[in-house]
Structure formats: structure tokens, C-alpha cells
Coordinates of C-alpha atoms and ligand atoms in Angstrom, one line a residue:
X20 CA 0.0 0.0 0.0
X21 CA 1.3 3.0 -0.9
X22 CA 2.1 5.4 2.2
X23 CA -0.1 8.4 2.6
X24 CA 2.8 11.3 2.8
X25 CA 0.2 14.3 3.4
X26 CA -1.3 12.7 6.3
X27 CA 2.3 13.0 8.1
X28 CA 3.3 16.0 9.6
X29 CA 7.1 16.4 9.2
X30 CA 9.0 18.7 10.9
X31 CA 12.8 18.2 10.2
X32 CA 13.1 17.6 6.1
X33 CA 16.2 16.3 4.2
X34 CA 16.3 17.1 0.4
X35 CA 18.5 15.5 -2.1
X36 CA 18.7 16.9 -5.4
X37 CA 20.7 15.8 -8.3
X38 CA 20.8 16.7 -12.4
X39 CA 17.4 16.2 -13.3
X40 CA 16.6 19.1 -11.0
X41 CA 18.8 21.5 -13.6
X42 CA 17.5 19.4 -16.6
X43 CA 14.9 22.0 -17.0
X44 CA 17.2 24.8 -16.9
X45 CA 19.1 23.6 -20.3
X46 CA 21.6 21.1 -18.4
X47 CA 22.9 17.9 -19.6
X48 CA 22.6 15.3 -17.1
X49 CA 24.9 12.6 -16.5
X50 CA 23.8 9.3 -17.3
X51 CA 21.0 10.2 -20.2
X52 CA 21.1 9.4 -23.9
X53 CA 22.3 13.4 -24.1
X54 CA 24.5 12.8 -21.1
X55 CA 27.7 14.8 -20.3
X56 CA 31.1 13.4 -21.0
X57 CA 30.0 12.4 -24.4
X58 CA 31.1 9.4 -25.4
X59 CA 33.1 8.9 -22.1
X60 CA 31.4 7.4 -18.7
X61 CA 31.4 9.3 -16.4
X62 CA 33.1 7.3 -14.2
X63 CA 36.3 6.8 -16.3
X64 CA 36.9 10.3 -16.5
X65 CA 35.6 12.7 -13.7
X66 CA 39.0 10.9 -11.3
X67 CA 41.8 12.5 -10.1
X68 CA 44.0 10.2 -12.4
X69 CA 42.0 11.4 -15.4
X70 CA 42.9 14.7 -13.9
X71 CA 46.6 13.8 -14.0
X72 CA 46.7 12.0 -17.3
X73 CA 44.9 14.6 -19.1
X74 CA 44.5 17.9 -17.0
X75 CA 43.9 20.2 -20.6
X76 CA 40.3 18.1 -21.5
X77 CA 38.8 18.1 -17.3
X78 CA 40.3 21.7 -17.5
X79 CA 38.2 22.1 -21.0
X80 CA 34.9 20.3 -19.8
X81 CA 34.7 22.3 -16.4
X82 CA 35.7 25.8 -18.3
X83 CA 32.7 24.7 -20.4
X84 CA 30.5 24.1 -17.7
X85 CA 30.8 26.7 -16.2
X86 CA 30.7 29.3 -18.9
X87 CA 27.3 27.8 -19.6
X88 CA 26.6 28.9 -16.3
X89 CA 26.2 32.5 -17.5
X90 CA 23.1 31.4 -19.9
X91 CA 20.8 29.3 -18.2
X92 CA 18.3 30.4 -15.0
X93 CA 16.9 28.7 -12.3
X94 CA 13.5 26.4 -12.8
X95 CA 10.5 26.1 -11.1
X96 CA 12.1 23.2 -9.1
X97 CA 14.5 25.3 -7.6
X98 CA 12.2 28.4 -7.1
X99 CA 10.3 26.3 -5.5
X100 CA 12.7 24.5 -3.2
X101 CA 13.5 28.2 -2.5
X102 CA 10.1 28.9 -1.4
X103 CA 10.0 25.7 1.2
X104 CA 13.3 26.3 2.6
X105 CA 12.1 30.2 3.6
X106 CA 8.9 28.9 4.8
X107 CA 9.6 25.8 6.5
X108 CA 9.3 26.3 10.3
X109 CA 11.4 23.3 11.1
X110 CA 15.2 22.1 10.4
X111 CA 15.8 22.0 7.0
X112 CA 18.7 20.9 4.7
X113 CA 18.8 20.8 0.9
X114 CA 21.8 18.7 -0.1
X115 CA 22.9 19.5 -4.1
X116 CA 24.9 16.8 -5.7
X117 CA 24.7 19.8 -8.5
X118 CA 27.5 21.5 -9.2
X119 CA 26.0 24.9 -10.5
X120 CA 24.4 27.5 -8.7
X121 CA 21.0 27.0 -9.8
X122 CA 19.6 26.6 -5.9
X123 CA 21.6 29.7 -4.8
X124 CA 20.5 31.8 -7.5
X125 CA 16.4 31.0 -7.2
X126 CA 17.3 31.9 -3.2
X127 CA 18.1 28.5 -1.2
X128 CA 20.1 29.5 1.6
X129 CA 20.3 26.1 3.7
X130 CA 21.9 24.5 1.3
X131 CA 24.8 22.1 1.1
X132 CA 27.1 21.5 -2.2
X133 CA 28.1 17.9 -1.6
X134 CA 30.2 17.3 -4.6
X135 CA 31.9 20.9 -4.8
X136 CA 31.0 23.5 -7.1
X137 CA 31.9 24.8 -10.3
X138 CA 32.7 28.3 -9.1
X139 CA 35.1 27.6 -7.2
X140 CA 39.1 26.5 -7.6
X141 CA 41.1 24.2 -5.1
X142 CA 45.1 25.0 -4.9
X143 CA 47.2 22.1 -4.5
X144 CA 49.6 23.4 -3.3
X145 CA 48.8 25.4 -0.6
X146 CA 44.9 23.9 0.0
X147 CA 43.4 26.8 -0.6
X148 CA 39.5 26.8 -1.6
X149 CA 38.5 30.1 -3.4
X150 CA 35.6 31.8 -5.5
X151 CA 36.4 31.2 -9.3
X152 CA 34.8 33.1 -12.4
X153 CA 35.7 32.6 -16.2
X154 CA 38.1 30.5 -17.7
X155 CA 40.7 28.5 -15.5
X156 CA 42.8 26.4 -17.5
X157 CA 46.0 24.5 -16.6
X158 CA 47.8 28.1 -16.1
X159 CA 45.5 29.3 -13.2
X160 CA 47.4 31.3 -10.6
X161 CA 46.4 30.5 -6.7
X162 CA 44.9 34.0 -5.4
X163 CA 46.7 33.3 -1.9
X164 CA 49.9 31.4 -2.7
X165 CA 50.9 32.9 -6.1
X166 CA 51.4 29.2 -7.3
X167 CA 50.8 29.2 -11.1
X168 CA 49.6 25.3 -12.5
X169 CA 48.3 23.6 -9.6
X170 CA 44.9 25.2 -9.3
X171 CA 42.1 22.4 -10.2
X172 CA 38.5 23.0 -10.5
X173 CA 36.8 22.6 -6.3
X174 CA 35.0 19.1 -7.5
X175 CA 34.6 15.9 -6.1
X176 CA 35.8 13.1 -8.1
X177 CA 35.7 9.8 -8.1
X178 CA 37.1 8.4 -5.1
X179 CA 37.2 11.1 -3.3
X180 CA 35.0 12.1 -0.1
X181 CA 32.2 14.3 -0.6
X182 CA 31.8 17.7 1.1
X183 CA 30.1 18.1 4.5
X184 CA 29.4 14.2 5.4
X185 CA 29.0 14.8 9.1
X186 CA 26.6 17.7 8.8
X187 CA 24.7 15.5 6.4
X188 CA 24.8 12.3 8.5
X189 CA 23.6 14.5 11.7
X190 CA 20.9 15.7 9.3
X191 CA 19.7 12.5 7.6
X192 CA 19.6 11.2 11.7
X193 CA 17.9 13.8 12.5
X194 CA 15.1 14.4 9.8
X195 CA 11.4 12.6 9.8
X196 CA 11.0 13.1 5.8
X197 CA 14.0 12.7 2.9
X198 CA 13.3 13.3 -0.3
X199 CA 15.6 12.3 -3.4
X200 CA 14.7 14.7 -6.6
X201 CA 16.3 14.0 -10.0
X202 CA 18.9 12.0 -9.1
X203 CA 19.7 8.1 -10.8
X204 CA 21.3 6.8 -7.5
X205 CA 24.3 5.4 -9.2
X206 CA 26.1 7.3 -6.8
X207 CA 27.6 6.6 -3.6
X208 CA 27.6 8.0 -0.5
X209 CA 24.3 9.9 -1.6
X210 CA 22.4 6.8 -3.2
X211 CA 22.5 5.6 0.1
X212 CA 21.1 8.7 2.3
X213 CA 17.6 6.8 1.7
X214 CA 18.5 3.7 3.5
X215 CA 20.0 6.0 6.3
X216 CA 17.1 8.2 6.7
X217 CA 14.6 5.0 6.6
X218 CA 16.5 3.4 9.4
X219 CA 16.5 6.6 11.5
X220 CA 12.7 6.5 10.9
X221 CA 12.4 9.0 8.3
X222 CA 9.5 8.7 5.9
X223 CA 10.7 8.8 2.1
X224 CA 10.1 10.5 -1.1
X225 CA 11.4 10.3 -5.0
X226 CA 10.6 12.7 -7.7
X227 CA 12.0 11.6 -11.3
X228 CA 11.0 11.7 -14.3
X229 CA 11.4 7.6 -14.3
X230 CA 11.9 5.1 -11.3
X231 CA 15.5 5.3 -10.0
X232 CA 17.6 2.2 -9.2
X233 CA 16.8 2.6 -5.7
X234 CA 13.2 3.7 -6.2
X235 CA 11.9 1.0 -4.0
X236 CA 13.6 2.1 -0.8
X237 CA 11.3 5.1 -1.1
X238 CA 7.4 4.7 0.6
X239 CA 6.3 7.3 -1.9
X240 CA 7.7 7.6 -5.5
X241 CA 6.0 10.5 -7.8
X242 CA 7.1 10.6 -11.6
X243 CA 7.2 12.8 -13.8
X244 CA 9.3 16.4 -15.1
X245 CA 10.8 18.0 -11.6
X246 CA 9.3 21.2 -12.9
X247 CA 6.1 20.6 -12.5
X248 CA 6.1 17.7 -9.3
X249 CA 8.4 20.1 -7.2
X250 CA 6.1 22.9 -6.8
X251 CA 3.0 21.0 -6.6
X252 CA 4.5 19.2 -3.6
X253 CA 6.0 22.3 -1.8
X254 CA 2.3 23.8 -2.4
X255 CA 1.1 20.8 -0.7
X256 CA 3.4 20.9 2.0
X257 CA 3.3 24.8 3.2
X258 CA -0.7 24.4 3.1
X259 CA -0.5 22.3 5.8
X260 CA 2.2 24.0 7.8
Ligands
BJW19 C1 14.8 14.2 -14.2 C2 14.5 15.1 -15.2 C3 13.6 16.0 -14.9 C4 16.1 13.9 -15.9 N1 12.9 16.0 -13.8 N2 14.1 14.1 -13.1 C5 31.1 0.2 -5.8 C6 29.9 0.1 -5.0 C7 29.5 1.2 -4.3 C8 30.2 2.4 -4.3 C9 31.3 2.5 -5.0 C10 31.8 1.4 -5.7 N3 32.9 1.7 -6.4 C11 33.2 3.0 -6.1 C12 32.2 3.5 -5.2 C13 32.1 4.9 -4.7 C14 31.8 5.9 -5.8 C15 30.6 5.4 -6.5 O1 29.5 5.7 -6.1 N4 30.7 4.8 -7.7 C16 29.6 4.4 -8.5 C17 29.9 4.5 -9.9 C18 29.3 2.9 -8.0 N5 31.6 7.1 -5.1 C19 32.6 8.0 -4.8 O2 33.8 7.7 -5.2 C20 32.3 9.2 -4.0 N6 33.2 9.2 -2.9 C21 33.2 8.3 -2.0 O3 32.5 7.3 -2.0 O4 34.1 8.5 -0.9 C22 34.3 7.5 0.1 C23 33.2 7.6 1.1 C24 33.0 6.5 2.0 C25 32.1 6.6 3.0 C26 31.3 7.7 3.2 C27 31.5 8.8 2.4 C28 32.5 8.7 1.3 C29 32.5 10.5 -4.8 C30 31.5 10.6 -5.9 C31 31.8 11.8 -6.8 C32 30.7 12.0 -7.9 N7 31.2 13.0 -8.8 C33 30.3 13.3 -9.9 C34 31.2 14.2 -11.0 C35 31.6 15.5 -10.4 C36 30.6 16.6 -10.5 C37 30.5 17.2 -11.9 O5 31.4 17.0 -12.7 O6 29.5 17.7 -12.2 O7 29.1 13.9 -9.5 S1 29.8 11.9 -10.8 C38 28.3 12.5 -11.3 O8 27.2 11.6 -10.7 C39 28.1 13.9 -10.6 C40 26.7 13.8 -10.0 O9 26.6 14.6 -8.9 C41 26.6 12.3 -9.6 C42 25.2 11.8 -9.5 O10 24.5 11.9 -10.7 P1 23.0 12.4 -10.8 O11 22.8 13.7 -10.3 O12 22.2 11.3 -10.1 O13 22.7 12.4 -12.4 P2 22.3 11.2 -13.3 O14 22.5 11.7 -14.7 O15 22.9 9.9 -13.0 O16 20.7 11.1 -13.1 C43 19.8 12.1 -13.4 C44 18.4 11.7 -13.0 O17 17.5 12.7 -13.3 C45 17.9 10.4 -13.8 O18 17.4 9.5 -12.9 C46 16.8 11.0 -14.7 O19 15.7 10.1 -14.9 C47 16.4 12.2 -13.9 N8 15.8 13.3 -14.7 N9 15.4 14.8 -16.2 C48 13.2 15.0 -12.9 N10 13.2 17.0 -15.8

């Protein structure tokens, strides 16, 4: 029987959002027919070794990316993920596996970047994180070391560990509704937030526009365009607040 979400009144919500939520905003996702990487898997190339084998193509693809940036807008998704996180009485965290600033820009502010973001440059070799606009290249010069060359775009990779795991884990243990929008879960640590949330007692909600792998760890699964199931869902929600 499917569970009745509107009937529950949550009060701590965890929201997980991945491509699909941009999808709508004239952004590629990963693993579609159109994905990104064309003609690569993701997975072979978005690594730190691709990095070192072939810094001038990651350095390409990201420069790309986030030029792109400058010509798309937020969706109704994130406008209206916006709308819940300035209404919603209760804790709230909206965790982005998104690495543009599509939530930012429609107004989230309790919001969480888990795998990095485009915006912003890593040094390696003095560790510095930093804001990052235009082009960076394999020249880039670190704005507090000076360094030339070592500058890489702020994203998580393949094999790496994810931005902010303890504040989501407190989150996740903490929260009495997840919901997963747009994402495949293919992905790991964040494919597996459902199962955490679930055993913490948390009820659970997808939105996709098809059933992910993991759709049946969710009690409710709604399908369809995020662009329209989003806002219907925060309307529902914030009537009965
Ligand atoms: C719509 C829509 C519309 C379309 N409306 N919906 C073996 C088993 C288990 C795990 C592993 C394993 N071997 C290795 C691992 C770990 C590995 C992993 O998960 N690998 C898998 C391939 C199996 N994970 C890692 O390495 C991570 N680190 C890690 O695990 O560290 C150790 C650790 C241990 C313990 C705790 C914590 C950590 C790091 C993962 C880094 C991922 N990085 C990327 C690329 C960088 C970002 C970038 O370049 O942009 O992040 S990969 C790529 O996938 C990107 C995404 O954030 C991520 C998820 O993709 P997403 O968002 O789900 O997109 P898609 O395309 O897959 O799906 C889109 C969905 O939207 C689809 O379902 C569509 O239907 C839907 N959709 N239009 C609604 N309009």
C-alpha cells in the first residue's frame, strides 16, 4: 500500500537533489542518452588520475560548464525548493549533488554542495579553496599562494570524499521526511542517504521523471518532469504547515 505522505506532519526535512533538478534549466545530465562526458562514462573520466593523465580536457569540460553557467536560469524546481526552505518552520537541509548555482541563484540559503562546485578553484599546493569566475585552465594562478599550474576545479571526483558528510549524517539522523529529486542513484555516499534516513525513521520521497535504481527504498515515488512535481509538492506541504 502506498504510504499516505500528506497525512504526516514532518517537521525536520532532508532534500537531495541531483541533475534532473537542472535538466529543466538547459543542463545535460549525466547518465541520459544526451548525457555529459560524451562518449566517455562518467566514471572513467571525472578521477583524479583522469585529472593527471589529461588535465587540458577536465580543464576544457569544467571551463565549459561553467561558462554555460552565464546562460541558463533557475527552474520552477529550484524556485520552488526556495520557497519551502524560507517557509519551512522546522530544520531543513537541501543537499545539491549539482555543481552549478541553480539553488543559490532561485534563493536557497540552507543548502549544502556535496560534490563541490563549479565556481570555485582548489590550490594544490597550498589547499586553498576560493571563488572562481571565467576560464581557468592548466595556467591558473592561486589568489593566496601565487602558485601558477596547480589550481584544479573545487569538485569531487571519483574516489574522493564528498563535502560536508558529518553535517549531512547528523541531518539524515535527525530528519522525519527525505526526499531524493532527479537524481539516478548510481552514486555513492548519496544513493544511500535513503537507506539511512529510513533506518532513522524518516519517511521517504522520490521525484524523477522515471523510477530510480533505488526507487523501492522510497514509501512514496512520484514521476514525472521536476518542474512541475516540485512545486506542486511544496504547495502541498506549506498548506499544511
Ligand atoms: C529528471 C529530469 C527532470 C532527468 N525531472 N528528473 C562500488 C559500489 C558502491 C560504491 C562504489 C563502488 N565503487 C566506487 C564506489 C564509490 C563511488 C561510486 O558511487 N561509484 C559508483 C559509480 C558505483 N563514489 C565515490 O567515489 C564518491 N566518494 C566516496 O565514495 O568517498 C568515500 C566515502 C566513503 C564513505 C562515506 C563517504 C564517502 C565520490 C562521488 C563523486 C561523484 N562525482 C560526480 C562528478 C563530479 C561533478 C561534476 O562534474 O558535475 O558527480 S559523478 C556525477 O554523478 C556527478 C553527480 O553529482 C553524480 C550523480 O549523478 P545524478 O545527479 O544522479 O545524475 P544522473 O545523470 O545519474 O541522473 C539524473 C536523473 O535525473 C535520472 O534518474 C533522470 O531520470 C532524472 N531526470 N530529467 C526529474 N526533468
Amino acid at each position: 500500500m502506498e504510504a499516505n505522505l500528506e497525512s504526516v506532519a514532518p517537521s525536520n526535512i532532508v532534500i537531495l537533489t541531483g541533475a534532473g533538478v537542472s535538466a529543466e534549466s538547459g543542463l545535460a545530465t549525466f547518465r541520459g542518452p544526451d548525457g555529459l562526458w560524451e562518449g566517455h562514462r562518467v566514471e572513467d573520466v571525472a578521477t583524479p588520475q583522469a585529472f593527471a593523465r589529461d588535465p587540458a580536457l577536465v580543464h576544457a569540460f569544467y571551463d565549459a560548464r561553467r561558462a554555460r553557467l552565464d546562460e541558463i536560469e533557475p527552474n520552477a524546481a529550484h524556485r520552488a525548493l526556495a520557497q519551502l526552505d524560507l517557509h519551512w518552520p522546522g530544520e531543513f537541509l537541501l543537499v545539491t549533488q549539482n555543481v552549478d548555482d541553480l539553488h543559490e541563484r532561485a534563493g536557497s540559503t540552507r543548502l549544502l554542495h556535496m560534490h563541490g562546485e563549479l565556481q570555485k578553484g582548489w590550490c594544490q599546493s597550498c589547499g586553498e579553496r576560493f571563488a572562481w569566475a571565467g576560464l581557468m585552465g592548466e595556467g591558473a594562478k592561486c589568489p593566496a599562494c601565487d602558485d601558477a599550474g596547480l589550481v584544479r576545479p573545487d569538485i569531487v571526483w571519483f574516489g574522493e570524499m564528498p563535502y560536508g558528510m558529518d553535517r549531512i549524517d547528523e541531518a539524515l539522523q535527525r530528519c522525519d521526511l527525505f526526499v531524493s529529486i532527479g537524481t539516478s542513484g548510481a552514486v555513492y555516499p548519496a544513493a544511500g542517504f535513503v537507506q539511512t534516513a529510513r533506518y532513522c525513521g524518516a519517511r521517504t520521497l522520490e521525484m524523477n521523471l522515471e523510477p530510480s535504481l533505488g526507487s523501492f527504498l522510497f514509501d512514496e515515488s512520484r514521476t514525472g518532469p521536476a518542474g512541475e512535481l516540485v512545486p506542486q509538492w511544496v504547495e502541498e506541504l506549506l498548506a499544511a504547515v
